[in-house]
Every structure is written in structure tokens, then in C-alpha cells.
PDB file of N, CA and C in Angstrom:
ATOM      1  N   SER A 755      -6.562  -5.840  22.085  1.00  0.00           N
ATOM      2  CA  SER A 755      -6.406  -5.192  20.792  1.00  0.00           C
ATOM      3  C   SER A 755      -5.573  -6.063  19.868  1.00  0.00           C
ATOM      4  N   LEU A 756      -5.734  -5.852  18.576  1.00  0.00           N
ATOM      5  CA  LEU A 756      -5.027  -6.631  17.569  1.00  0.00           C
ATOM      6  C   LEU A 756      -3.648  -6.060  17.278  1.00  0.00           C
ATOM      7  N   ILE A 757      -2.744  -6.932  16.905  1.00  0.00           N
ATOM      8  CA  ILE A 757      -1.428  -6.542  16.420  1.00  0.00           C
ATOM      9  C   ILE A 757      -1.350  -7.004  14.970  1.00  0.00           C
ATOM     10  N   VAL A 758      -1.036  -6.083  14.067  1.00  0.00           N
ATOM     11  CA  VAL A 758      -0.915  -6.411  12.649  1.00  0.00           C
ATOM     12  C   VAL A 758       0.561  -6.388  12.284  1.00  0.00           C
ATOM     13  N   ALA A 759       1.056  -7.512  11.751  1.00  0.00           N
ATOM     14  CA  ALA A 759       2.435  -7.605  11.273  1.00  0.00           C
ATOM     15  C   ALA A 759       2.383  -7.950   9.790  1.00  0.00           C
ATOM     16  N   ALA A 760       3.144  -7.225   8.976  1.00  0.00           N
ATOM     17  CA  ALA A 760       3.079  -7.425   7.536  1.00  0.00           C
ATOM     18  C   ALA A 760       4.464  -7.308   6.913  1.00  0.00           C
ATOM     19  N   HIS A 761       4.619  -7.965   5.766  1.00  0.00           N
ATOM     20  CA  HIS A 761       5.884  -7.939   5.043  1.00  0.00           C
ATOM     21  C   HIS A 761       5.659  -7.417   3.629  1.00  0.00           C
ATOM     22  N   SER A 762       6.575  -6.601   3.165  1.00  0.00           N
ATOM     23  CA  SER A 762       6.606  -6.088   1.806  1.00  0.00           C
ATOM     24  C   SER A 762       5.284  -5.401   1.451  1.00  0.00           C
ATOM     25  N   MET A 763       4.676  -5.770   0.333  1.00  0.00           N
ATOM     26  CA  MET A 763       3.444  -5.108  -0.079  1.00  0.00           C
ATOM     27  C   MET A 763       2.315  -5.334   0.922  1.00  0.00           C
ATOM     28  N   GLY A 764       2.421  -6.372   1.719  1.00  0.00           N
ATOM     29  CA  GLY A 764       1.430  -6.597   2.770  1.00  0.00           C
ATOM     30  C   GLY A 764       1.338  -5.418   3.722  1.00  0.00           C
ATOM     31  N   GLY A 765       2.438  -4.682   3.885  1.00  0.00           N
ATOM     32  CA  GLY A 765       2.415  -3.482   4.720  1.00  0.00           C
ATOM     33  C   GLY A 765       1.524  -2.405   4.133  1.00  0.00           C
ATOM     34  N   LEU A 766       1.564  -2.260   2.805  1.00  0.00           N
ATOM     35  CA  LEU A 766       0.715  -1.279   2.136  1.00  0.00           C
ATOM     36  C   LEU A 766      -0.752  -1.690   2.224  1.00  0.00           C
ATOM     37  N   VAL A 767      -1.015  -2.963   1.988  1.00  0.00           N
ATOM     38  CA  VAL A 767      -2.387  -3.458   2.051  1.00  0.00           C
ATOM     39  C   VAL A 767      -2.926  -3.322   3.474  1.00  0.00           C
ATOM     40  N   SER A 768      -2.105  -3.659   4.457  1.00  0.00           N
ATOM     41  CA  SER A 768      -2.528  -3.546   5.859  1.00  0.00           C
ATOM     42  C   SER A 768      -2.785  -2.101   6.244  1.00  0.00           C
ATOM     43  N   ARG A 769      -1.934  -1.192   5.796  1.00  0.00           N
ATOM     44  CA  ARG A 769      -2.147   0.227   6.103  1.00  0.00           C
ATOM     45  C   ARG A 769      -3.452   0.719   5.487  1.00  0.00           C
ATOM     46  N   ALA A 770      -3.763   0.257   4.281  1.00  0.00           N
ATOM     47  CA  ALA A 770      -5.028   0.641   3.645  1.00  0.00           C
ATOM     48  C   ALA A 770      -6.207   0.140   4.477  1.00  0.00           C
ATOM     49  N   LEU A 771      -6.118  -1.080   4.974  1.00  0.00           N
ATOM     50  CA  LEU A 771      -7.173  -1.624   5.839  1.00  0.00           C
ATOM     51  C   LEU A 771      -7.292  -0.814   7.122  1.00  0.00           C
ATOM     52  N   ILE A 772      -6.164  -0.503   7.733  1.00  0.00           N
ATOM     53  CA  ILE A 772      -6.178   0.258   8.992  1.00  0.00           C
ATOM     54  C   ILE A 772      -6.745   1.651   8.759  1.00  0.00           C
ATOM     55  N   ARG A 773      -6.354   2.269   7.665  1.00  0.00           N
ATOM     56  CA  ARG A 773      -6.884   3.606   7.345  1.00  0.00           C
ATOM     57  C   ARG A 773      -8.404   3.559   7.197  1.00  0.00           C
ATOM     58  N   ARG A 774      -8.895   2.573   6.468  1.00  0.00           N
ATOM     59  CA  ARG A 774     -10.350   2.442   6.289  1.00  0.00           C
ATOM     60  C   ARG A 774     -11.036   2.178   7.615  1.00  0.00           C
ATOM     61  N   ASP A 775     -10.438   1.343   8.441  1.00  0.00           N
ATOM     62  CA  ASP A 775     -11.015   1.051   9.757  1.00  0.00           C
ATOM     63  C   ASP A 775     -11.102   2.308  10.616  1.00  0.00           C
ATOM     64  N   VAL A 776     -10.041   3.104  10.618  1.00  0.00           N
ATOM     65  CA  VAL A 776     -10.043   4.350  11.399  1.00  0.00           C
ATOM     66  C   VAL A 776     -11.126   5.300  10.883  1.00  0.00           C
ATOM     67  N   GLU A 777     -11.247   5.405   9.557  1.00  0.00           N
ATOM     68  CA  GLU A 777     -12.280   6.266   8.969  1.00  0.00           C
ATOM     69  C   GLU A 777     -13.679   5.823   9.382  1.00  0.00           C
ATOM     70  N   ARG A 778     -13.840   4.531   9.651  1.00  0.00           N
ATOM     71  CA  ARG A 778     -15.157   3.979  10.018  1.00  0.00           C
ATOM     72  C   ARG A 778     -15.347   3.844  11.522  1.00  0.00           C
ATOM     73  N   GLY A 779     -14.431   4.405  12.293  1.00  0.00           N
ATOM     74  CA  GLY A 779     -14.603   4.406  13.733  1.00  0.00           C
ATOM     75  C   GLY A 779     -13.699   3.475  14.518  1.00  0.00           C
ATOM     76  N   GLY A 780     -12.842   2.732  13.863  1.00  0.00           N
ATOM     77  CA  GLY A 780     -11.862   1.896  14.552  1.00  0.00           C
ATOM     78  C   GLY A 780     -12.415   0.659  15.236  1.00  0.00           C
ATOM     79  N   ALA A 781     -13.408   0.025  14.636  1.00  0.00           N
ATOM     80  CA  ALA A 781     -14.055  -1.137  15.245  1.00  0.00           C
ATOM     81  C   ALA A 781     -13.136  -2.359  15.372  1.00  0.00           C
ATOM     82  N   LEU A 782     -12.095  -2.432  14.555  1.00  0.00           N
ATOM     83  CA  LEU A 782     -11.207  -3.600  14.612  1.00  0.00           C
ATOM     84  C   LEU A 782     -10.316  -3.596  15.844  1.00  0.00           C
ATOM     85  N   GLY A 783     -10.099  -2.448  16.424  1.00  0.00           N
ATOM     86  CA  GLY A 783      -9.286  -2.361  17.634  1.00  0.00           C
ATOM     87  C   GLY A 783      -7.824  -2.701  17.417  1.00  0.00           C
ATOM     88  N   ILE A 784      -7.229  -2.181  16.367  1.00  0.00           N
ATOM     89  CA  ILE A 784      -5.824  -2.452  16.067  1.00  0.00           C
ATOM     90  C   ILE A 784      -4.952  -1.577  16.960  1.00  0.00           C
ATOM     91  N   GLY A 785      -4.139  -2.231  17.768  1.00  0.00           N
ATOM     92  CA  GLY A 785      -3.308  -1.523  18.736  1.00  0.00           C
ATOM     93  C   GLY A 785      -1.874  -1.302  18.294  1.00  0.00           C
ATOM     94  N   ARG A 786      -1.356  -2.195  17.457  1.00  0.00           N
ATOM     95  CA  ARG A 786       0.029  -2.088  16.982  1.00  0.00           C
ATOM     96  C   ARG A 786       0.069  -2.478  15.511  1.00  0.00           C
ATOM     97  N   PHE A 787       1.027  -1.864  14.798  1.00  0.00           N
ATOM     98  CA  PHE A 787       1.195  -2.118  13.373  1.00  0.00           C
ATOM     99  C   PHE A 787       2.686  -2.196  13.087  1.00  0.00           C
ATOM    100  N   LEU A 788       3.155  -3.339  12.619  1.00  0.00           N
ATOM    101  CA  LEU A 788       4.569  -3.582  12.360  1.00  0.00           C
ATOM    102  C   LEU A 788       4.736  -4.041  10.921  1.00  0.00           C
ATOM    103  N   THR A 789       5.647  -3.412  10.199  1.00  0.00           N
ATOM    104  CA  THR A 789       5.936  -3.863   8.843  1.00  0.00           C
ATOM    105  C   THR A 789       7.428  -4.097   8.677  1.00  0.00           C
ATOM    106  N   ILE A 790       7.728  -4.973   7.745  1.00  0.00           N
ATOM    107  CA  ILE A 790       9.114  -5.305   7.440  1.00  0.00           C
ATOM    108  C   ILE A 790       9.292  -5.208   5.922  1.00  0.00           C
ATOM    109  N   ALA A 791      10.263  -4.413   5.489  1.00  0.00           N
ATOM    110  CA  ALA A 791      10.615  -4.267   4.069  1.00  0.00           C
ATOM    111  C   ALA A 791       9.432  -3.822   3.207  1.00  0.00           C
ATOM    112  N   THR A 792       8.650  -2.889   3.721  1.00  0.00           N
ATOM    113  CA  THR A 792       7.512  -2.375   2.966  1.00  0.00           C
ATOM    114  C   THR A 792       7.978  -1.241   2.053  1.00  0.00           C
ATOM    115  N   PRO A 793       7.614  -1.291   0.762  1.00  0.00           N
ATOM    116  CA  PRO A 793       8.026  -0.246  -0.181  1.00  0.00           C
ATOM    117  C   PRO A 793       7.110   0.982  -0.077  1.00  0.00           C
ATOM    118  N   TRP A 794       7.273   1.751   1.006  1.00  0.00           N
ATOM    119  CA  TRP A 794       6.381   2.878   1.285  1.00  0.00           C
ATOM    120  C   TRP A 794       6.340   3.900   0.152  1.00  0.00           C
ATOM    121  N   ALA A 795       7.402   4.066  -0.563  1.00  0.00           N
ATOM    122  CA  ALA A 795       7.460   5.044  -1.646  1.00  0.00           C
ATOM    123  C   ALA A 795       7.173   4.415  -3.008  1.00  0.00           C
ATOM    124  N   GLY A 796       6.665   3.207  -3.019  1.00  0.00           N
ATOM    125  CA  GLY A 796       6.439   2.506  -4.275  1.00  0.00           C
ATOM    126  C   GLY A 796       7.716   1.833  -4.746  1.00  0.00           C
ATOM    127  N   HIS A 797       7.690   1.379  -5.994  1.00  0.00           N
ATOM    128  CA  HIS A 797       8.856   0.681  -6.525  1.00  0.00           C
ATOM    129  C   HIS A 797       9.040   1.040  -7.995  1.00  0.00           C
ATOM    130  N   GLU A 798      10.262   1.393  -8.357  1.00  0.00           N
ATOM    131  CA  GLU A 798      10.560   1.806  -9.724  1.00  0.00           C
ATOM    132  C   GLU A 798      10.314   0.691 -10.740  1.00  0.00           C
ATOM    133  N   ALA A 799      10.460  -0.567 -10.347  1.00  0.00           N
ATOM    134  CA  ALA A 799      10.210  -1.674 -11.271  1.00  0.00           C
ATOM    135  C   ALA A 799       8.735  -1.715 -11.682  1.00  0.00           C
ATOM    136  N   ALA A 800       7.850  -1.356 -10.766  1.00  0.00           N
ATOM    137  CA  ALA A 800       6.420  -1.301 -11.103  1.00  0.00           C
ATOM    138  C   ALA A 800       6.176  -0.215 -12.139  1.00  0.00           C
ATOM    139  N   GLU A 801       6.806   0.923 -11.947  1.00  0.00           N
ATOM    140  CA  GLU A 801       6.672   2.021 -12.909  1.00  0.00           C
ATOM    141  C   GLU A 801       7.180   1.597 -14.284  1.00  0.00           C
ATOM    142  N   SER A 802       8.298   0.899 -14.315  1.00  0.00           N
ATOM    143  CA  SER A 802       8.864   0.419 -15.571  1.00  0.00           C
ATOM    144  C   SER A 802       7.915  -0.571 -16.244  1.00  0.00           C
ATOM    145  N   GLY A 803       7.313  -1.445 -15.452  1.00  0.00           N
ATOM    146  CA  GLY A 803       6.356  -2.405 -15.995  1.00  0.00           C
ATOM    147  C   GLY A 803       5.153  -1.724 -16.618  1.00  0.00           C
ATOM    148  N   VAL A 804       4.642  -0.686 -15.953  1.00  0.00           N
ATOM    149  CA  VAL A 804       3.490   0.051 -16.478  1.00  0.00           C
ATOM    150  C   VAL A 804       3.851   0.714 -17.808  1.00  0.00           C
ATOM    151  N   LYS A 805       5.057   1.237 -17.895  1.00  0.00           N
ATOM    152  CA  LYS A 805       5.468   1.955 -19.109  1.00  0.00           C
ATOM    153  C   LYS A 805       5.825   1.034 -20.272  1.00  0.00           C
ATOM    154  N   HIS A 806       6.373  -0.175 -19.969  1.00  0.00           N
ATOM    155  CA  HIS A 806       6.968  -0.962 -21.041  1.00  0.00           C
ATOM    156  C   HIS A 806       6.370  -2.347 -21.276  1.00  0.00           C
ATOM    157  N   ALA A 807       5.632  -2.895 -20.346  1.00  0.00           N
ATOM    158  CA  ALA A 807       5.117  -4.253 -20.514  1.00  0.00           C
ATOM    159  C   ALA A 807       3.930  -4.270 -21.490  1.00  0.00           C
ATOM    160  N   PRO A 808       3.809  -5.325 -22.274  1.00  0.00           N
ATOM    161  CA  PRO A 808       2.667  -5.409 -23.194  1.00  0.00           C
ATOM    162  C   PRO A 808       1.339  -5.597 -22.446  1.00  0.00           C
ATOM    163  N   VAL A 809       1.405  -6.197 -21.276  1.00  0.00           N
ATOM    164  CA  VAL A 809       0.226  -6.376 -20.423  1.00  0.00           C
ATOM    165  C   VAL A 809       0.591  -5.827 -19.045  1.00  0.00           C
ATOM    166  N   VAL A 810      -0.245  -4.949 -18.510  1.00  0.00           N
ATOM    167  CA  VAL A 810       0.043  -4.299 -17.229  1.00  0.00           C
ATOM    168  C   VAL A 810      -0.808  -4.938 -16.131  1.00  0.00           C
ATOM    169  N   MET A 811      -0.136  -5.356 -15.075  1.00  0.00           N
ATOM    170  CA  MET A 811      -0.843  -5.880 -13.902  1.00  0.00           C
ATOM    171  C   MET A 811      -1.382  -4.688 -13.110  1.00  0.00           C
ATOM    172  N   PRO A 812      -2.646  -4.699 -12.697  1.00  0.00           N
ATOM    173  CA  PRO A 812      -3.208  -3.563 -11.957  1.00  0.00           C
ATOM    174  C   PRO A 812      -2.411  -3.191 -10.704  1.00  0.00           C
ATOM    175  N   VAL A 813      -1.831  -4.166 -10.036  1.00  0.00           N
ATOM    176  CA  VAL A 813      -1.063  -3.878  -8.825  1.00  0.00           C
ATOM    177  C   VAL A 813       0.165  -3.021  -9.136  1.00  0.00           C
ATOM    178  N   TRP A 814       0.701  -3.126 -10.338  1.00  0.00           N
ATOM    179  CA  TRP A 814       1.841  -2.299 -10.721  1.00  0.00           C
ATOM    180  C   TRP A 814       1.471  -0.832 -10.697  1.00  0.00           C
ATOM    181  N   GLU A 815       0.254  -0.511 -11.125  1.00  0.00           N
ATOM    182  CA  GLU A 815      -0.192   0.883 -11.118  1.00  0.00           C
ATOM    183  C   GLU A 815      -0.252   1.419  -9.688  1.00  0.00           C
ATOM    184  N   ASP A 816      -0.674   0.578  -8.747  1.00  0.00           N
ATOM    185  CA  ASP A 816      -0.710   0.985  -7.337  1.00  0.00           C
ATOM    186  C   ASP A 816       0.686   1.131  -6.756  1.00  0.00           C
ATOM    187  N   MET A 817       1.630   0.352  -7.256  1.00  0.00           N
ATOM    188  CA  MET A 817       2.990   0.347  -6.716  1.00  0.00           C
ATOM    189  C   MET A 817       3.915   1.377  -7.357  1.00  0.00           C
ATOM    190  N   GLU A 818       3.433   2.065  -8.396  1.00  0.00           N
ATOM    191  CA  GLU A 818       4.259   3.116  -8.997  1.00  0.00           C
ATOM    192  C   GLU A 818       4.521   4.211  -7.964  1.00  0.00           C
ATOM    193  N   PRO A 819       5.748   4.736  -7.915  1.00  0.00           N
ATOM    194  CA  PRO A 819       5.976   5.880  -7.043  1.00  0.00           C
ATOM    195  C   PRO A 819       4.995   7.007  -7.404  1.00  0.00           C
ATOM    196  N   LYS A 820       4.444   7.644  -6.399  1.00  0.00           N
ATOM    197  CA  LYS A 820       3.472   8.746  -6.566  1.00  0.00           C
ATOM    198  C   LYS A 820       2.143   8.301  -7.157  1.00  0.00           C
ATOM    199  N   SER A 821       1.793   7.015  -7.027  1.00  0.00           N
ATOM    200  CA  SER A 821       0.507   6.542  -7.537  1.00  0.00           C
ATOM    201  C   SER A 821      -0.649   7.114  -6.711  1.00  0.00           C
ATOM    202  N   LYS A 822      -1.841   7.068  -7.266  1.00  0.00           N
ATOM    203  CA  LYS A 822      -3.029   7.521  -6.538  1.00  0.00           C
ATOM    204  C   LYS A 822      -3.202   6.716  -5.251  1.00  0.00           C
ATOM    205  N   PHE A 823      -2.956   5.403  -5.338  1.00  0.00           N
ATOM    206  CA  PHE A 823      -3.090   4.539  -4.162  1.00  0.00           C
ATOM    207  C   PHE A 823      -2.164   4.994  -3.042  1.00  0.00           C
ATOM    208  N   LEU A 824      -0.896   5.225  -3.361  1.00  0.00           N
ATOM    209  CA  LEU A 824       0.077   5.622  -2.336  1.00  0.00           C
ATOM    210  C   LEU A 824      -0.241   7.019  -1.793  1.00  0.00           C
ATOM    211  N   LYS A 825      -0.663   7.928  -2.655  1.00  0.00           N
ATOM    212  CA  LYS A 825      -1.026   9.268  -2.182  1.00  0.00           C
ATOM    213  C   LYS A 825      -2.192   9.201  -1.204  1.00  0.00           C
ATOM    214  N   ARG A 826      -3.204   8.399  -1.527  1.00  0.00           N
ATOM    215  CA  ARG A 826      -4.358   8.270  -0.626  1.00  0.00           C
ATOM    216  C   ARG A 826      -3.959   7.609   0.687  1.00  0.00           C
ATOM    217  N   LEU A 827      -3.055   6.656   0.594  1.00  0.00           N
ATOM    218  CA  LEU A 827      -2.618   5.938   1.790  1.00  0.00           C
ATOM    219  C   LEU A 827      -2.038   6.868   2.848  1.00  0.00           C
ATOM    220  N   PHE A 828      -1.415   7.956   2.390  1.00  0.00           N
ATOM    221  CA  PHE A 828      -0.754   8.874   3.326  1.00  0.00           C
ATOM    222  C   PHE A 828      -1.439  10.232   3.442  1.00  0.00           C
ATOM    223  N   SER A 829      -2.628  10.366   2.854  1.00  0.00           N
ATOM    224  CA  SER A 829      -3.339  11.651   2.953  1.00  0.00           C
ATOM    225  C   SER A 829      -4.055  11.779   4.297  1.00  0.00           C
TER     226      SER A 829
END
């Protein structure tokens, strides 16, 4: 089985991959999942960027606390 280790936002991206894999039957065979410094609740700086920056990076919308991405990740 695979071991997935991720840092920071990589933990969120990896969890999204694992969630999709499980929904599709678990073909990847992921046995362990380890993250370090993952912002599970999002990040307030992303929210500030969405509200105040003249140009918004799409990833900031995903990283806002209570974003659709984060809600789906834990549903």
C-alpha cells in the first residue's frame, strides 16, 4: 500500500485526492496519510486576499476559512 506524506497545502490537496479515490473504490491503495503544518481550517490571509486584493488567486478562495473546498473535503 502507498504512504502519502504532505506539507502545508499539500495536505489539503492530498486529502482531496484520497477522498476522490475512496469515492471511486480505493484503487490507489493508500494505507497511511501523514501531513505536517496543514492549514485544515483554511487561512485568514487567504480570506483577506480575496476581500482586498485587486487580483484574486483562485487558490485563495479554496483556502478561505469555511470555503466550499474545505467543506467538501470534510463532508
